PDB file of C-alpha atoms in Angstrom:
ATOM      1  CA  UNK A   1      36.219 -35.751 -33.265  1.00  0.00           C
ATOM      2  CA  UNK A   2      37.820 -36.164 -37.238  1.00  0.00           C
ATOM      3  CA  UNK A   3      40.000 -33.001 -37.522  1.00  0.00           C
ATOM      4  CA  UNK A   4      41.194 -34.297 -41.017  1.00  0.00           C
ATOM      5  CA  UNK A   5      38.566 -34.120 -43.693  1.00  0.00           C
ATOM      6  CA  UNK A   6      38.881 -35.147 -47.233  1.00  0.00           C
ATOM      7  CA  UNK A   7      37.368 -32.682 -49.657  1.00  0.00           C
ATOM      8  CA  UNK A   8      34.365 -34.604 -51.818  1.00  0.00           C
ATOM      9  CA  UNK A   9      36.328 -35.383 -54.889  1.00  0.00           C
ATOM     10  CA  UNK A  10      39.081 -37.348 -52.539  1.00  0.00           C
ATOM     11  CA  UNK A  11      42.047 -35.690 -53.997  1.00  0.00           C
ATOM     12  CA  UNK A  12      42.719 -32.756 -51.063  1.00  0.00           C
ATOM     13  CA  UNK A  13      42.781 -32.882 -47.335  1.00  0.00           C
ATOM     14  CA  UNK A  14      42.169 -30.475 -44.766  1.00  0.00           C
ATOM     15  CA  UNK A  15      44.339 -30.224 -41.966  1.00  0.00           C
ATOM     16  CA  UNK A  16      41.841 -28.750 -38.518  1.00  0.00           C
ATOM     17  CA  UNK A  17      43.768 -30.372 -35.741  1.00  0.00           C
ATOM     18  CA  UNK A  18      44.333 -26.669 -34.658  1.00  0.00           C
ATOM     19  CA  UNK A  19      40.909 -25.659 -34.672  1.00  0.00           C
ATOM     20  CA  UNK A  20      39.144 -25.034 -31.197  1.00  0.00           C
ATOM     21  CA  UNK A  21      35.745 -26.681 -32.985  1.00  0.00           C
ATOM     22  CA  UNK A  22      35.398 -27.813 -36.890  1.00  0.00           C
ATOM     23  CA  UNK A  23      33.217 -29.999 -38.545  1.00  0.00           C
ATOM     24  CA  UNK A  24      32.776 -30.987 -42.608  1.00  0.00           C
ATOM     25  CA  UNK A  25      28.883 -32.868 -41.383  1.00  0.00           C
ATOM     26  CA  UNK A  26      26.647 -30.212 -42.103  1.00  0.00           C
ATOM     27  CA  UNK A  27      25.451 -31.093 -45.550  1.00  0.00           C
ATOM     28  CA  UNK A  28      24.713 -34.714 -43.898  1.00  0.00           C
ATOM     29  CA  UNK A  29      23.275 -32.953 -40.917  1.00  0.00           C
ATOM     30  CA  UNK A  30      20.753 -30.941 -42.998  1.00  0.00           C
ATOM     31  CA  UNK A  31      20.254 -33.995 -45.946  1.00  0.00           C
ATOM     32  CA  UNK A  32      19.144 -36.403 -42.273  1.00  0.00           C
ATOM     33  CA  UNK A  33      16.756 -33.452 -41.259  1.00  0.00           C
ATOM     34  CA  UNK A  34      14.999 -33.410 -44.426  1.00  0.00           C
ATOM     35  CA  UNK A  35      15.943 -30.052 -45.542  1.00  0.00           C
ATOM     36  CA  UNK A  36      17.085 -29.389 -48.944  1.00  0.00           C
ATOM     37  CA  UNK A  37      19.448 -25.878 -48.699  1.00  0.00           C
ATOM     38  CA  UNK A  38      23.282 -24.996 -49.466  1.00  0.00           C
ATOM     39  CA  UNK A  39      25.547 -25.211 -46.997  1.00  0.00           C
ATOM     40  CA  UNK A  40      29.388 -24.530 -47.261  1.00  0.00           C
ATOM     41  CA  UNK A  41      32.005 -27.379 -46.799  1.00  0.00           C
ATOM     42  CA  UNK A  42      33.754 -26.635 -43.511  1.00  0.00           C
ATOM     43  CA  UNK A  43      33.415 -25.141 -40.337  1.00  0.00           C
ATOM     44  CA  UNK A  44      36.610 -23.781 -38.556  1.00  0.00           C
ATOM     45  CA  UNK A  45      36.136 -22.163 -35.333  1.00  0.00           C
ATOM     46  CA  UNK A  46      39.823 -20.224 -34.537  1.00  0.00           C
ATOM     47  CA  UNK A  47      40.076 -18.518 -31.391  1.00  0.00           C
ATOM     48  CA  UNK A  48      38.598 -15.388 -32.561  1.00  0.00           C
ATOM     49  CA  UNK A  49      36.282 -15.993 -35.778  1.00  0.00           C
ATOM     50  CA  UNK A  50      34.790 -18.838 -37.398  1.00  0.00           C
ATOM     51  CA  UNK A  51      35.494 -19.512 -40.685  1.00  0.00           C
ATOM     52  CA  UNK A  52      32.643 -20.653 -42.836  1.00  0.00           C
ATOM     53  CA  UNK A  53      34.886 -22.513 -45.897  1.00  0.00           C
ATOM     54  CA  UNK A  54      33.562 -23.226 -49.379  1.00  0.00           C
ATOM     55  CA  UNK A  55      36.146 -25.247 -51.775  1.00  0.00           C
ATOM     56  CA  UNK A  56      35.987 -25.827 -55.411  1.00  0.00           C
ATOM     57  CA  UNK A  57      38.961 -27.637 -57.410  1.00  0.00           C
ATOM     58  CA  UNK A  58      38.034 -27.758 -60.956  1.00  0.00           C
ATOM     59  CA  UNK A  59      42.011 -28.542 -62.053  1.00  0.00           C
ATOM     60  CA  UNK A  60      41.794 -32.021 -60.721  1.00  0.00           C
ATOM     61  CA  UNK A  61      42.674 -34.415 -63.313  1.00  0.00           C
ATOM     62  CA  UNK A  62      39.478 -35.636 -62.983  1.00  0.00           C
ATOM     63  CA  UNK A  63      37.429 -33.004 -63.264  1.00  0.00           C
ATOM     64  CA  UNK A  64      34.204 -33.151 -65.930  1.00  0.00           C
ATOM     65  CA  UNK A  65      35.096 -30.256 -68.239  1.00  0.00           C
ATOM     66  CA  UNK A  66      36.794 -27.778 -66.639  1.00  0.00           C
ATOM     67  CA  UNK A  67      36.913 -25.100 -68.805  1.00  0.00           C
ATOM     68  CA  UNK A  68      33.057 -24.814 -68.587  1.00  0.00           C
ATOM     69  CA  UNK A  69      33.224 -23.643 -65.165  1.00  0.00           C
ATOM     70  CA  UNK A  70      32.933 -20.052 -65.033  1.00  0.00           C
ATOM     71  CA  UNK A  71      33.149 -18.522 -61.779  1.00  0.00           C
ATOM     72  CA  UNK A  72      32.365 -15.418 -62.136  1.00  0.00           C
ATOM     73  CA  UNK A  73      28.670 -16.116 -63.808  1.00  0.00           C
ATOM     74  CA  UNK A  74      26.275 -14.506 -62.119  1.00  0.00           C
ATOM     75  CA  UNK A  75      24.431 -18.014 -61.115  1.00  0.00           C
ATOM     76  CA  UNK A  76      27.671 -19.358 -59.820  1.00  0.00           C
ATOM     77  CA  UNK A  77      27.871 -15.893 -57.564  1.00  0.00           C
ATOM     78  CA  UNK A  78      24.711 -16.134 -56.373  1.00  0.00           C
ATOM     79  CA  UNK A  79      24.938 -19.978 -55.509  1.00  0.00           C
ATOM     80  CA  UNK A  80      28.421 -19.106 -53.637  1.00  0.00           C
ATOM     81  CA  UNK A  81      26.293 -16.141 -51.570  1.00  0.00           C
ATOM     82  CA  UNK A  82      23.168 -18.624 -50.739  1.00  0.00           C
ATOM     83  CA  UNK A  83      25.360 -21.043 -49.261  1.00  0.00           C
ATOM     84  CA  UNK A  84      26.586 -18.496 -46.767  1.00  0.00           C
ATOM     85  CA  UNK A  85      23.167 -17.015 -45.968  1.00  0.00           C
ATOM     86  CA  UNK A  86      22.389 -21.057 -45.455  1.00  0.00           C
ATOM     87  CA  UNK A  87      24.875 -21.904 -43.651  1.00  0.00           C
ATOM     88  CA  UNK A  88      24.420 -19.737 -41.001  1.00  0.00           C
ATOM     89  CA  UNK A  89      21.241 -21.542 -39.298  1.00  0.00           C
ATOM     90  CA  UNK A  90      23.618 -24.404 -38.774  1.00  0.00           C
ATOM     91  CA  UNK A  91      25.901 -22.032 -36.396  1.00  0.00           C
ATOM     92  CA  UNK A  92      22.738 -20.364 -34.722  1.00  0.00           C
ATOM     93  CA  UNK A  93      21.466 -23.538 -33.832  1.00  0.00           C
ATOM     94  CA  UNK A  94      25.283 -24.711 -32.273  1.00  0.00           C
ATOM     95  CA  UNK A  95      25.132 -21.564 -30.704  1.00  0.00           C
ATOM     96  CA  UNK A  96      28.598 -20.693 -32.592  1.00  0.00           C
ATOM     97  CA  UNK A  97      28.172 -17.123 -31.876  1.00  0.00           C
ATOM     98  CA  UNK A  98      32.158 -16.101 -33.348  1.00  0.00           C
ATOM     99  CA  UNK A  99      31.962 -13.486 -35.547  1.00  0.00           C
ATOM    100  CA  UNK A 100      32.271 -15.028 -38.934  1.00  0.00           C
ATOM    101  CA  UNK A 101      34.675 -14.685 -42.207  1.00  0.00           C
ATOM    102  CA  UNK A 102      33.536 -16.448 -45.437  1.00  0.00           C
ATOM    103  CA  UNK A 103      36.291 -17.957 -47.699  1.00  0.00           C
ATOM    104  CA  UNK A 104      35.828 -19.605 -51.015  1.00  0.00           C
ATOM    105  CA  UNK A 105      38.954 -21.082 -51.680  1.00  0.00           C
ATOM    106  CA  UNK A 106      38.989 -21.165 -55.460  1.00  0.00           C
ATOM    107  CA  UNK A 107      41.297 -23.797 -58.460  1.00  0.00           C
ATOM    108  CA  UNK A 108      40.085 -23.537 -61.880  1.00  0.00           C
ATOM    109  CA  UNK A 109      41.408 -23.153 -65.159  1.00  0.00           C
ATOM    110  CA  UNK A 110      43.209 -19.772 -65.986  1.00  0.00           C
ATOM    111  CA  UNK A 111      42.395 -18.600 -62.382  1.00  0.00           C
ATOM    112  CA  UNK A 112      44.892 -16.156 -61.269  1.00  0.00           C
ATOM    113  CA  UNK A 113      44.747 -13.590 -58.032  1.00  0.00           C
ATOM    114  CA  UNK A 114      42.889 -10.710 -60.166  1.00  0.00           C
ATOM    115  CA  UNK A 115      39.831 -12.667 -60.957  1.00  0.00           C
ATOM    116  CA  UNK A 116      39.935 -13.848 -57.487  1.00  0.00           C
ATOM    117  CA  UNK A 117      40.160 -10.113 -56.160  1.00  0.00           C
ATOM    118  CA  UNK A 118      37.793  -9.233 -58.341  1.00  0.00           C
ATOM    119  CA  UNK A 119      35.402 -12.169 -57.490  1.00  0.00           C
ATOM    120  CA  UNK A 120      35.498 -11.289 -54.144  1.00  0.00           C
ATOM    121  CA  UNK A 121      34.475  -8.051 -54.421  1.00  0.00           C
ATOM    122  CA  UNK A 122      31.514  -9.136 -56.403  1.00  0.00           C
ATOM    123  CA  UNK A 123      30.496 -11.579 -53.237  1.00  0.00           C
ATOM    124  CA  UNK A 124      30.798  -8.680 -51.001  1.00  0.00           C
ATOM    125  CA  UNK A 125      27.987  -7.082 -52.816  1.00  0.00           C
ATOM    126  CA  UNK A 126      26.056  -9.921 -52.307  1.00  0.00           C
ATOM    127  CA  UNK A 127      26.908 -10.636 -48.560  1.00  0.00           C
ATOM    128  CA  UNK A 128      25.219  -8.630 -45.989  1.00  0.00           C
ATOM    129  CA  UNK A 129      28.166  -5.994 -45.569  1.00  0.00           C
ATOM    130  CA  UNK A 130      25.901  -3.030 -46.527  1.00  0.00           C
ATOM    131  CA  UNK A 131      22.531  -4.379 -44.727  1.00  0.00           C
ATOM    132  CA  UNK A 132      24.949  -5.100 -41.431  1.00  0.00           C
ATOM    133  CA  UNK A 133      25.741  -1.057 -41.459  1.00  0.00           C
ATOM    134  CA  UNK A 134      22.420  -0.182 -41.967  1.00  0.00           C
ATOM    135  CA  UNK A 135      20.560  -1.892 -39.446  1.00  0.00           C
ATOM    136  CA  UNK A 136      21.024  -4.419 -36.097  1.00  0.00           C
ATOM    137  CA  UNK A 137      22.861  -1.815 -33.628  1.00  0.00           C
ATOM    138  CA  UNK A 138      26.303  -3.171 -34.247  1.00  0.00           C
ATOM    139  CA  UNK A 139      25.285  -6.823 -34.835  1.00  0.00           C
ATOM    140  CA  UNK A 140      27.217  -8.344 -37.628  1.00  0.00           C
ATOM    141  CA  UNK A 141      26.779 -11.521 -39.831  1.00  0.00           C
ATOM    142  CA  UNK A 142      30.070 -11.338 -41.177  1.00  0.00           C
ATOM    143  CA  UNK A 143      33.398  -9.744 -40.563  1.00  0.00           C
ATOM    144  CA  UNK A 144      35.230 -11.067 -44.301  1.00  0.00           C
ATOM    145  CA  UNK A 145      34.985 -12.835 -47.556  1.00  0.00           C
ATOM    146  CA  UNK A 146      38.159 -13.586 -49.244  1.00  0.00           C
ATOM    147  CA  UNK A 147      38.584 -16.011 -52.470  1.00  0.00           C
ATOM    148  CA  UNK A 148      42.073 -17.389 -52.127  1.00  0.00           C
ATOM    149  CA  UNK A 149      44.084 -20.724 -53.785  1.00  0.00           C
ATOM    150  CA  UNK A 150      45.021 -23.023 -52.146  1.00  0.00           C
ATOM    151  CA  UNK A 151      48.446 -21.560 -51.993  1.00  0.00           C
ATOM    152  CA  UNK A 152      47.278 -18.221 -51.110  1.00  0.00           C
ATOM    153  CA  UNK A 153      45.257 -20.400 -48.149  1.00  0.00           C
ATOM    154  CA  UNK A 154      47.900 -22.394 -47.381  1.00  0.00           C
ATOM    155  CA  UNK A 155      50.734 -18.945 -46.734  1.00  0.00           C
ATOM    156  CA  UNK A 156      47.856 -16.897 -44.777  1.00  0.00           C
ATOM    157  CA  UNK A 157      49.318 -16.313 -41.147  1.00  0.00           C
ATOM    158  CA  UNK A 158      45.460 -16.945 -39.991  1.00  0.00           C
ATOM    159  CA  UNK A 159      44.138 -19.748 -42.596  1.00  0.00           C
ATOM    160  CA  UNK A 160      47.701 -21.680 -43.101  1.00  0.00           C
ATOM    161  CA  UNK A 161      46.731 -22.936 -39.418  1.00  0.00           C
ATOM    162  CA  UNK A 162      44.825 -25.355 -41.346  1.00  0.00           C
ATOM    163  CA  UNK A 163      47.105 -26.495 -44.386  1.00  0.00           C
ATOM    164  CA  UNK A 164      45.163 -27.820 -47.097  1.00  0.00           C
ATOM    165  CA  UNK A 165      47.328 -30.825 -48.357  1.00  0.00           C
ATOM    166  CA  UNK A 166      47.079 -33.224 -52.136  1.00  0.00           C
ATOM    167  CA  UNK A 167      46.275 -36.585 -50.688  1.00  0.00           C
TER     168      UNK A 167
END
């Protein structure tokens, strides 16, 4: 099994030779089954969690107008959210039963760790934190959401396990 994938502009690699189980198919998986949903880039599986992992350069040099992207726009929120709630069929029907952190690791123009903080806090609205304590006995969808850099990634004591490298 690839441990290295590319990310989908070519310029970034991600390094998931210490992963238990990862995979960077299921966007092909669900385009050869006919179904037309979101689904986040990568799948780590670590030995306690696994991490659903959504990536989005817009500083690459060749990047269509970078300053347009917005993150923080309420359609760009809720298209970040849906691919979680989308992505999780795809570990139901692995049987990937880990509990599960969500991390949008986030490059665009002017980005700096407040908006990120305060991104994140918007996704956890949106993420089924508040439905998780309110109903299924203890069951949980997800444990965390972050929105990091790639530095911030790369210098996590959990997430630096897979370095995210500029081919």
């Amino acid at each position: 099994m690839k441990k290295i994938f590319i990310d989908e502009n070519g310029a970034y690699s991600i390094d998931c030779r210490a992963a238990i189980w990862a995979t960077d198919k299921m966007h092909e998986d669900y385009h050869n089954a006919g179904i037309h949903i979101n689904d986040v880039d990568f799948l780590i599986e670590n030995p306690t969690h696994i991490l659903m992992v959504e990536y989005k350069n817009a500083c690459l040099a060749n990047a269509k107008n970078p300053e347009a992207f917005h993150p923080m726009e309420d359609k760009k929120i809720s298209l970040i959210t849906r691919k979680f709630y989308d992505s999780l069929h795809y570990l139901k029907l692995l049987d990937k039963c880990k509990p599960v952190q969500y991390i949008y690791i986030l490059e665009y123009p002017n980005g700096d760790i407040t908006t990120r903080k305060r991104l994140r806090n918007r996704l956890k609205i949106e993420l089924p934190f508040s439905l998780q304590e309110n109903i299924g006995d203890g069951i949980r969808l997800i444990d965390r959401v972050d929105v990091l850099s790639i530095d911030e990634w790369n210098n996590d004591n959990c997430y630096g396990n897979f370095p995210i490298k500029q081919i």
